[in-house]
PDB file of C-alpha atoms in Angstrom:
ATOM      1  CA  ILE Y  54     -17.159 -26.977 -24.226  1.00 59.00           C
ATOM      2  CA  ALA Y  55     -13.922 -26.694 -22.178  1.00 71.00           C
ATOM      3  CA  GLY Y  56     -12.139 -23.756 -23.693  1.00 93.00           C
ATOM      4  CA  ILE Y  57      -8.728 -23.820 -22.055  1.00 97.00           C
ATOM      5  CA  THR Y  58      -7.877 -26.539 -19.421  1.00 96.00           C
ATOM      6  CA  GLN Y  59      -4.918 -26.238 -17.065  1.00 97.00           C
ATOM      7  CA  ALA Y  60      -3.556 -29.063 -14.759  1.00 97.00           C
ATOM      8  CA  PRO Y  61      -2.789 -29.262 -11.890  1.00 97.00           C
ATOM      9  CA  THR Y  62      -5.081 -26.623 -10.379  1.00 97.00           C
ATOM     10  CA  SER Y  63      -2.754 -26.526  -7.359  1.00 97.00           C
ATOM     11  CA  GLN Y  64       0.691 -27.923  -6.347  1.00 97.00           C
ATOM     12  CA  ILE Y  65       3.144 -27.875  -3.760  1.00 97.00           C
ATOM     13  CA  LEU Y  66       6.724 -28.606  -4.749  1.00 96.00           C
ATOM     14  CA  ALA Y  67      10.142 -28.984  -3.247  1.00 97.00           C
ATOM     15  CA  ALA Y  68      12.710 -26.714  -4.503  1.00 98.00           C
ATOM     16  CA  GLY Y  69      14.939 -28.484  -7.108  1.00 97.00           C
ATOM     17  CA  ARG Y  70      12.199 -30.680  -8.458  1.00 97.00           C
ATOM     18  CA  ARG Y  71      11.120 -30.578 -12.063  1.00 97.00           C
ATOM     19  CA  MET Y  72       7.521 -29.624 -12.753  1.00 97.00           C
ATOM     20  CA  THR Y  73       5.302 -29.398 -15.894  1.00 98.00           C
ATOM     21  CA  LEU Y  74       2.217 -27.406 -15.977  1.00 98.00           C
ATOM     22  CA  ARG Y  75      -0.179 -28.647 -18.626  1.00 98.00           C
ATOM     23  CA  CYS Y  76      -2.436 -26.582 -20.873  1.00 98.00           C
ATOM     24  CA  THR Y  77      -4.776 -27.668 -23.586  1.00 98.00           C
ATOM     25  CA  GLN Y  78      -7.317 -25.683 -25.685  1.00 97.00           C
ATOM     26  CA  ASP Y  79     -10.054 -26.840 -27.953  1.00 96.00           C
ATOM     27  CA  MET Y  80     -10.837 -23.607 -29.654  1.00 95.00           C
ATOM     28  CA  ARG Y  81      -8.229 -24.190 -32.522  1.00 95.00           C
ATOM     29  CA  HIS Y  82      -6.592 -20.865 -31.604  1.00 96.00           C
ATOM     30  CA  ASN Y  83      -3.175 -20.226 -33.200  1.00 95.00           C
ATOM     31  CA  ALA Y  84      -1.567 -18.162 -30.271  1.00 96.00           C
ATOM     32  CA  MET Y  85      -0.933 -19.472 -26.859  1.00 97.00           C
ATOM     33  CA  TYR Y  86       0.630 -17.822 -23.767  1.00 97.00           C
ATOM     34  CA  TRP Y  87       1.979 -18.504 -20.345  1.00 98.00           C
ATOM     35  CA  TYR Y  88       1.681 -15.747 -17.639  1.00 98.00           C
ATOM     36  CA  ARG Y  89       2.469 -15.570 -13.943  1.00 98.00           C
ATOM     37  CA  GLN Y  90       0.464 -13.414 -11.707  1.00 97.00           C
ATOM     38  CA  ASP Y  91       2.081 -12.176  -8.496  1.00 96.00           C
ATOM     39  CA  LEU Y  92       0.415  -9.977  -5.831  1.00 91.00           C
ATOM     40  CA  GLY Y  93       0.826  -6.230  -6.619  1.00 88.00           C
ATOM     41  CA  LEU Y  94       2.109  -6.888 -10.118  1.00 90.00           C
ATOM     42  CA  GLY Y  95       0.615  -7.058 -13.447  1.00 88.00           C
ATOM     43  CA  LEU Y  96       0.438 -10.350 -15.375  1.00 95.00           C
ATOM     44  CA  ARG Y  97       3.974 -11.025 -16.778  1.00 96.00           C
ATOM     45  CA  LEU Y  98       4.480 -13.076 -19.894  1.00 96.00           C
ATOM     46  CA  ILE Y  99       6.791 -16.024 -19.573  1.00 98.00           C
ATOM     47  CA  HIS Y 100       6.678 -17.712 -22.958  1.00 98.00           C
ATOM     48  CA  TYR Y 101       4.375 -17.472 -26.021  1.00 96.00           C
ATOM     49  CA  SER Y 102       3.671 -19.371 -29.221  1.00 97.00           C
ATOM     50  CA  ASN Y 103       2.252 -17.568 -32.265  1.00 95.00           C
ATOM     51  CA  THR Y 104       1.604 -20.931 -33.967  1.00 95.00           C
ATOM     52  CA  ALA Y 105       2.265 -24.705 -33.625  1.00 95.00           C
ATOM     53  CA  GLY Y 106       6.000 -25.473 -33.858  1.00 96.00           C
ATOM     54  CA  THR Y 107       7.061 -21.981 -32.902  1.00 96.00           C
ATOM     55  CA  THR Y 108       7.817 -20.468 -29.333  1.00 97.00           C
ATOM     56  CA  GLY Y 109       9.259 -17.284 -28.099  1.00 96.00           C
ATOM     57  CA  LYS Y 110      10.547 -15.734 -24.868  1.00 96.00           C
ATOM     58  CA  GLY Y 111       8.417 -13.102 -22.947  1.00 95.00           C
ATOM     59  CA  GLU Y 112       9.327 -10.834 -20.187  1.00 93.00           C
ATOM     60  CA  VAL Y 113      10.463 -13.390 -17.504  1.00 97.00           C
ATOM     61  CA  PRO Y 114      11.503 -16.582 -19.229  1.00 98.00           C
ATOM     62  CA  ASP Y 115      14.369 -17.637 -17.196  1.00 97.00           C
ATOM     63  CA  GLY Y 116      13.888 -20.947 -15.365  1.00 97.00           C
ATOM     64  CA  TYR Y 117      11.064 -21.884 -17.693  1.00 98.00           C
ATOM     65  CA  SER Y 118      10.753 -23.762 -20.970  1.00 98.00           C
ATOM     66  CA  VAL Y 119       7.868 -24.590 -23.275  1.00 98.00           C
ATOM     67  CA  SER Y 120       6.946 -26.606 -26.425  1.00 97.00           C
ATOM     68  CA  ARG Y 121       4.324 -26.406 -29.075  1.00 97.00           C
ATOM     69  CA  ALA Y 122       4.204 -29.763 -30.847  1.00 97.00           C
ATOM     70  CA  ASN Y 123       0.585 -29.184 -31.911  1.00 97.00           C
ATOM     71  CA  THR Y 124      -2.243 -26.523 -31.954  1.00 96.00           C
ATOM     72  CA  ASP Y 125      -3.874 -27.749 -28.807  1.00 97.00           C
ATOM     73  CA  ASP Y 126      -1.187 -28.231 -26.237  1.00 98.00           C
ATOM     74  CA  PHE Y 127       1.232 -25.710 -24.617  1.00 98.00           C
ATOM     75  CA  PRO Y 128       3.160 -27.240 -21.579  1.00 98.00           C
ATOM     76  CA  LEU Y 129       5.332 -25.135 -19.215  1.00 98.00           C
ATOM     77  CA  THR Y 130       8.207 -26.869 -17.597  1.00 98.00           C
ATOM     78  CA  LEU Y 131      10.200 -25.661 -14.474  1.00 98.00           C
ATOM     79  CA  ALA Y 132      13.365 -27.639 -14.828  1.00 95.00           C
ATOM     80  CA  SER Y 133      14.525 -27.098 -11.272  1.00 97.00           C
ATOM     81  CA  ALA Y 134      12.023 -25.104  -9.276  1.00 97.00           C
ATOM     82  CA  VAL Y 135      13.115 -22.313  -6.935  1.00 98.00           C
ATOM     83  CA  PRO Y 136      10.904 -20.439  -4.203  1.00 97.00           C
ATOM     84  CA  SER Y 137      10.660 -17.322  -6.481  1.00 97.00           C
ATOM     85  CA  GLN Y 138       8.679 -19.281  -8.822  1.00 98.00           C
ATOM     86  CA  THR Y 139       5.961 -19.565  -6.340  1.00 98.00           C
ATOM     87  CA  SER Y 140       2.962 -17.866  -8.184  1.00 98.00           C
ATOM     88  CA  VAL Y 141      -0.285 -18.388  -9.872  1.00 98.00           C
ATOM     89  CA  TYR Y 142       0.294 -19.467 -13.644  1.00 98.00           C
ATOM     90  CA  PHE Y 143      -2.249 -18.712 -16.314  1.00 98.00           C
ATOM     91  CA  CYS Y 144      -2.290 -20.264 -19.679  1.00 98.00           C
ATOM     92  CA  ALA Y 145      -4.038 -18.200 -22.376  1.00 98.00           C
ATOM     93  CA  SER Y 146      -4.881 -18.337 -26.134  1.00 97.00           C
ATOM     94  CA  SER Y 147      -6.075 -16.065 -28.814  1.00 95.00           C
ATOM     95  CA  ASP Y 148      -7.091 -16.640 -32.431  1.00 92.00           C
ATOM     96  CA  SER Y 149      -4.091 -14.799 -33.733  1.00 87.00           C
ATOM     97  CA  SER Y 150      -0.891 -13.346 -32.329  1.00 81.00           C
ATOM     98  CA  GLY Y 151      -2.178  -9.845 -32.869  1.00 84.00           C
ATOM     99  CA  SER Y 152      -5.247 -10.224 -30.944  1.00 86.00           C
ATOM    100  CA  GLY Y 153      -5.490  -8.777 -27.382  1.00 89.00           C
ATOM    101  CA  GLU Y 154      -8.653 -10.689 -26.755  1.00 94.00           C
ATOM    102  CA  LEU Y 155      -7.275 -13.563 -24.723  1.00 96.00           C
ATOM    103  CA  PHE Y 156      -9.005 -16.569 -23.191  1.00 97.00           C
ATOM    104  CA  PHE Y 157      -7.668 -17.798 -20.016  1.00 98.00           C
ATOM    105  CA  GLY Y 158      -7.436 -21.143 -18.269  1.00 97.00           C
ATOM    106  CA  GLU Y 159      -8.449 -21.214 -14.590  1.00 96.00           C
ATOM    107  CA  GLY Y 160      -4.852 -20.999 -13.388  1.00 97.00           C
ATOM    108  CA  SER Y 161      -2.417 -23.214 -11.545  1.00 98.00           C
ATOM    109  CA  ARG Y 162      -1.377 -22.087  -8.071  1.00 97.00           C
ATOM    110  CA  LEU Y 163       2.244 -23.244  -7.614  1.00 98.00           C
ATOM    111  CA  THR Y 164       4.092 -23.143  -4.235  1.00 98.00           C
ATOM    112  CA  VAL Y 165       7.793 -24.045  -4.103  1.00 98.00           C
ATOM    113  CA  LEU Y 166       9.241 -24.757  -0.711  1.00 96.00           C
TER     114      LEU Y 166
ATOM    115  CA  GLY O 189      10.422   1.814 -20.146  1.00 72.00           C
ATOM    116  CA  GLN O 190       6.806   0.550 -20.550  1.00 83.00           C
ATOM    117  CA  ASN O 191       4.398   1.359 -17.724  1.00 90.00           C
ATOM    118  CA  ILE O 192       0.724   1.053 -17.045  1.00 95.00           C
ATOM    119  CA  ASP O 193      -0.728   2.847 -14.053  1.00 96.00           C
ATOM    120  CA  GLN O 194      -4.069   2.244 -12.391  1.00 97.00           C
ATOM    121  CA  PRO O 195      -5.348   2.682  -8.785  1.00 97.00           C
ATOM    122  CA  THR O 196      -4.742  -0.160  -6.471  1.00 97.00           C
ATOM    123  CA  GLU O 197      -8.197  -0.284  -4.984  1.00 98.00           C
ATOM    124  CA  MET O 198     -11.527   1.623  -5.180  1.00 98.00           C
ATOM    125  CA  THR O 199     -14.798   1.380  -3.245  1.00 98.00           C
ATOM    126  CA  ALA O 200     -18.183   2.136  -4.448  1.00 97.00           C
ATOM    127  CA  THR O 201     -21.945   1.673  -3.569  1.00 97.00           C
ATOM    128  CA  GLU O 202     -24.362  -0.713  -5.093  1.00 97.00           C
ATOM    129  CA  GLY O 203     -26.453   1.108  -7.640  1.00 97.00           C
ATOM    130  CA  ALA O 204     -23.867   3.918  -8.214  1.00 98.00           C
ATOM    131  CA  ILE O 205     -21.316   4.713 -11.044  1.00 98.00           C
ATOM    132  CA  VAL O 206     -17.566   4.279 -10.850  1.00 98.00           C
ATOM    133  CA  GLN O 207     -14.762   5.185 -13.110  1.00 98.00           C
ATOM    134  CA  ILE O 208     -11.539   3.316 -13.098  1.00 98.00           C
ATOM    135  CA  ASN O 209      -8.521   5.227 -14.699  1.00 98.00           C
ATOM    136  CA  CYS O 210      -5.593   3.824 -16.491  1.00 98.00           C
ATOM    137  CA  THR O 211      -2.636   5.817 -17.862  1.00 97.00           C
ATOM    138  CA  TYR O 212      -0.021   4.054 -20.018  1.00 96.00           C
ATOM    139  CA  GLN O 213       3.445   4.623 -21.498  1.00 93.00           C
ATOM    140  CA  THR O 214       4.447   1.986 -24.089  1.00 89.00           C
ATOM    141  CA  SER O 215       6.608   1.689 -27.220  1.00 86.00           C
ATOM    142  CA  GLY O 216       4.022   2.045 -29.780  1.00 90.00           C
ATOM    143  CA  PHE O 217       0.230   1.414 -29.452  1.00 92.00           C
ATOM    144  CA  ASN O 218      -1.942  -1.194 -30.875  1.00 94.00           C
ATOM    145  CA  GLY O 219      -4.983  -1.052 -28.601  1.00 95.00           C
ATOM    146  CA  LEU O 220      -6.114  -0.698 -24.953  1.00 97.00           C
ATOM    147  CA  PHE O 221      -7.848  -3.596 -23.326  1.00 97.00           C
ATOM    148  CA  TRP O 222      -9.834  -4.058 -20.138  1.00 98.00           C
ATOM    149  CA  TYR O 223     -10.252  -7.473 -18.316  1.00 98.00           C
ATOM    150  CA  GLN O 224     -12.371  -8.396 -15.240  1.00 98.00           C
ATOM    151  CA  GLN O 225     -11.040 -10.898 -12.806  1.00 98.00           C
ATOM    152  CA  HIS O 226     -12.978 -12.134  -9.875  1.00 97.00           C
ATOM    153  CA  ALA O 227     -11.001 -13.336  -6.871  1.00 95.00           C
ATOM    154  CA  GLY O 228      -9.559 -16.902  -7.448  1.00 94.00           C
ATOM    155  CA  GLU O 229     -10.710 -16.933 -11.007  1.00 96.00           C
ATOM    156  CA  ALA O 230      -9.222 -16.256 -14.607  1.00 96.00           C
ATOM    157  CA  PRO O 231      -9.362 -12.818 -16.253  1.00 97.00           C
ATOM    158  CA  THR O 232     -12.075 -12.371 -18.817  1.00 97.00           C
ATOM    159  CA  PHE O 233     -12.096  -9.887 -21.647  1.00 97.00           C
ATOM    160  CA  LEU O 234     -14.359  -6.856 -21.300  1.00 97.00           C
ATOM    161  CA  SER O 235     -13.451  -4.295 -23.803  1.00 96.00           C
ATOM    162  CA  TYR O 236     -11.092  -3.053 -26.542  1.00 95.00           C
ATOM    163  CA  ASN O 237     -10.290   0.608 -27.680  1.00 96.00           C
ATOM    164  CA  VAL O 238      -7.931   1.429 -30.481  1.00 94.00           C
ATOM    165  CA  LEU O 239      -9.438   4.709 -31.643  1.00 95.00           C
ATOM    166  CA  ASP O 240     -10.203   7.749 -29.436  1.00 97.00           C
ATOM    167  CA  GLY O 241     -13.523   7.857 -27.883  1.00 97.00           C
ATOM    168  CA  LEU O 242     -16.116   5.955 -25.981  1.00 97.00           C
ATOM    169  CA  GLU O 243     -17.179   2.271 -26.458  1.00 94.00           C
ATOM    170  CA  GLU O 244     -20.256   1.211 -24.732  1.00 94.00           C
ATOM    171  CA  LYS O 245     -21.262  -2.255 -23.994  1.00 92.00           C
ATOM    172  CA  GLY O 246     -24.267  -2.517 -21.740  1.00 95.00           C
ATOM    173  CA  ARG O 247     -23.459  -1.305 -18.133  1.00 97.00           C
ATOM    174  CA  PHE O 248     -19.822  -0.993 -19.077  1.00 97.00           C
ATOM    175  CA  SER O 249     -18.064   1.696 -21.198  1.00 97.00           C
ATOM    176  CA  SER O 250     -14.504   2.182 -21.985  1.00 98.00           C
ATOM    177  CA  PHE O 251     -12.850   5.521 -23.097  1.00 98.00           C
ATOM    178  CA  LEU O 252      -9.491   6.146 -24.816  1.00 98.00           C
ATOM    179  CA  SER O 253      -7.498   9.251 -25.341  1.00 97.00           C
ATOM    180  CA  ARG O 254      -4.338   8.205 -27.326  1.00 96.00           C
ATOM    181  CA  SER O 255      -2.869  11.812 -27.056  1.00 95.00           C
ATOM    182  CA  LYS O 256      -3.064  11.657 -23.277  1.00 95.00           C
ATOM    183  CA  GLY O 257      -2.066   8.018 -22.926  1.00 95.00           C
ATOM    184  CA  TYR O 258      -5.212   7.668 -20.891  1.00 96.00           C
ATOM    185  CA  SER O 259      -8.213   5.309 -20.577  1.00 98.00           C
ATOM    186  CA  TYR O 260     -11.077   4.784 -18.223  1.00 98.00           C
ATOM    187  CA  LEU O 261     -13.627   1.978 -17.536  1.00 98.00           C
ATOM    188  CA  LEU O 262     -16.941   3.308 -16.438  1.00 98.00           C
ATOM    189  CA  LEU O 263     -19.304   0.843 -14.685  1.00 98.00           C
ATOM    190  CA  LYS O 264     -22.956   1.942 -14.280  1.00 97.00           C
ATOM    191  CA  GLU O 265     -25.705   0.745 -11.975  1.00 98.00           C
ATOM    192  CA  LEU O 266     -23.213  -1.247  -9.879  1.00 98.00           C
ATOM    193  CA  GLN O 267     -24.238  -4.724  -8.688  1.00 97.00           C
ATOM    194  CA  MET O 268     -22.537  -6.776  -5.938  1.00 97.00           C
ATOM    195  CA  LYS O 269     -21.302  -9.256  -8.622  1.00 97.00           C
ATOM    196  CA  ASP O 270     -19.221  -6.383 -10.102  1.00 98.00           C
ATOM    197  CA  SER O 271     -16.846  -6.736  -7.006  1.00 98.00           C
ATOM    198  CA  ALA O 272     -13.622  -7.845  -8.726  1.00 98.00           C
ATOM    199  CA  SER O 273     -10.256  -6.627 -10.025  1.00 98.00           C
ATOM    200  CA  TYR O 274     -10.139  -4.711 -13.198  1.00 98.00           C
ATOM    201  CA  LEU O 275      -7.067  -5.128 -15.367  1.00 98.00           C
ATOM    202  CA  CYS O 276      -5.919  -2.534 -17.955  1.00 97.00           C
ATOM    203  CA  ALA O 277      -3.582  -3.830 -20.648  1.00 96.00           C
ATOM    204  CA  CYS O 278      -1.935  -2.028 -23.614  1.00 95.00           C
ATOM    205  CA  MET O 279      -0.652  -3.631 -26.809  1.00 94.00           C
ATOM    206  CA  ASP O 280       2.753  -2.393 -27.857  1.00 91.00           C
ATOM    207  CA  SER O 281       4.353  -2.051 -31.325  1.00 90.00           C
ATOM    208  CA  ASN O 282       5.398  -5.812 -30.962  1.00 87.00           C
ATOM    209  CA  TYR O 283       1.804  -6.780 -30.362  1.00 88.00           C
ATOM    210  CA  GLN O 284       2.652  -7.857 -26.789  1.00 89.00           C
ATOM    211  CA  LEU O 285       0.230  -6.954 -24.000  1.00 93.00           C
ATOM    212  CA  ILE O 286       1.658  -4.880 -21.175  1.00 93.00           C
ATOM    213  CA  TRP O 287      -0.498  -5.379 -18.006  1.00 96.00           C
ATOM    214  CA  GLY O 288      -1.239  -2.966 -15.202  1.00 96.00           C
ATOM    215  CA  ALA O 289      -1.366  -4.531 -11.621  1.00 96.00           C
ATOM    216  CA  GLY O 290      -5.205  -4.115 -11.553  1.00 97.00           C
ATOM    217  CA  THR O 291      -7.799  -2.187  -9.585  1.00 98.00           C
ATOM    218  CA  LYS O 292      -9.637  -4.074  -6.982  1.00 98.00           C
ATOM    219  CA  LEU O 293     -13.179  -2.726  -6.876  1.00 98.00           C
ATOM    220  CA  ILE O 294     -15.195  -3.244  -3.736  1.00 98.00           C
ATOM    221  CA  ILE O 295     -18.965  -2.764  -3.808  1.00 98.00           C
ATOM    222  CA  LYS O 296     -20.819  -1.984  -0.671  1.00 96.00           C
ATOM    223  CA  PRO O 297     -24.592  -2.455  -0.155  1.00 94.00           C
TER     224      PRO O 297
END
């Protein structure tokens, strides 16, 4: 029983490079989310998807894109990484978009130099 | 604007009781959530309050006062494994979660 799997767990990236963080869930949850967590700040929503085929922008979407081709996968892409995108990224899911009970992946620590 | 406030850090003694407070200002309200996050790990769901009052779940209880925009998480019989950050989050009128920065709880023997 995996729950939510994120990859990679850690990555160092040169500025300007393209990077995709992968997220897969096996709980058949409809809603999925990408958050970033920075020291001293609360979790900030980057993008979300209420159901397969739909996506929406969160609080801090600039520089990021997502897709939701099927229920299980929700990759996050940084088209051209910048140092301010250095952060810990968490993917999460919930059974519905109105549920606040989220299940989180273990996180991806990204450093952009 | 929307805002969640909680103390940055608290220290308590093993076996004691600690109360972590959270105040919120959001556009609309659809529930107050508490999560636990151990260092280097993912947040995990602890509790949910949508009506005023106390919800008890084992050693952990969560309280909500909607009129005061206030919640607290009460941890009893503290154990060393309770050392973690506790995140308060409020669901707004758009069903989006607004997160506090978290309270780091340090348990001393």
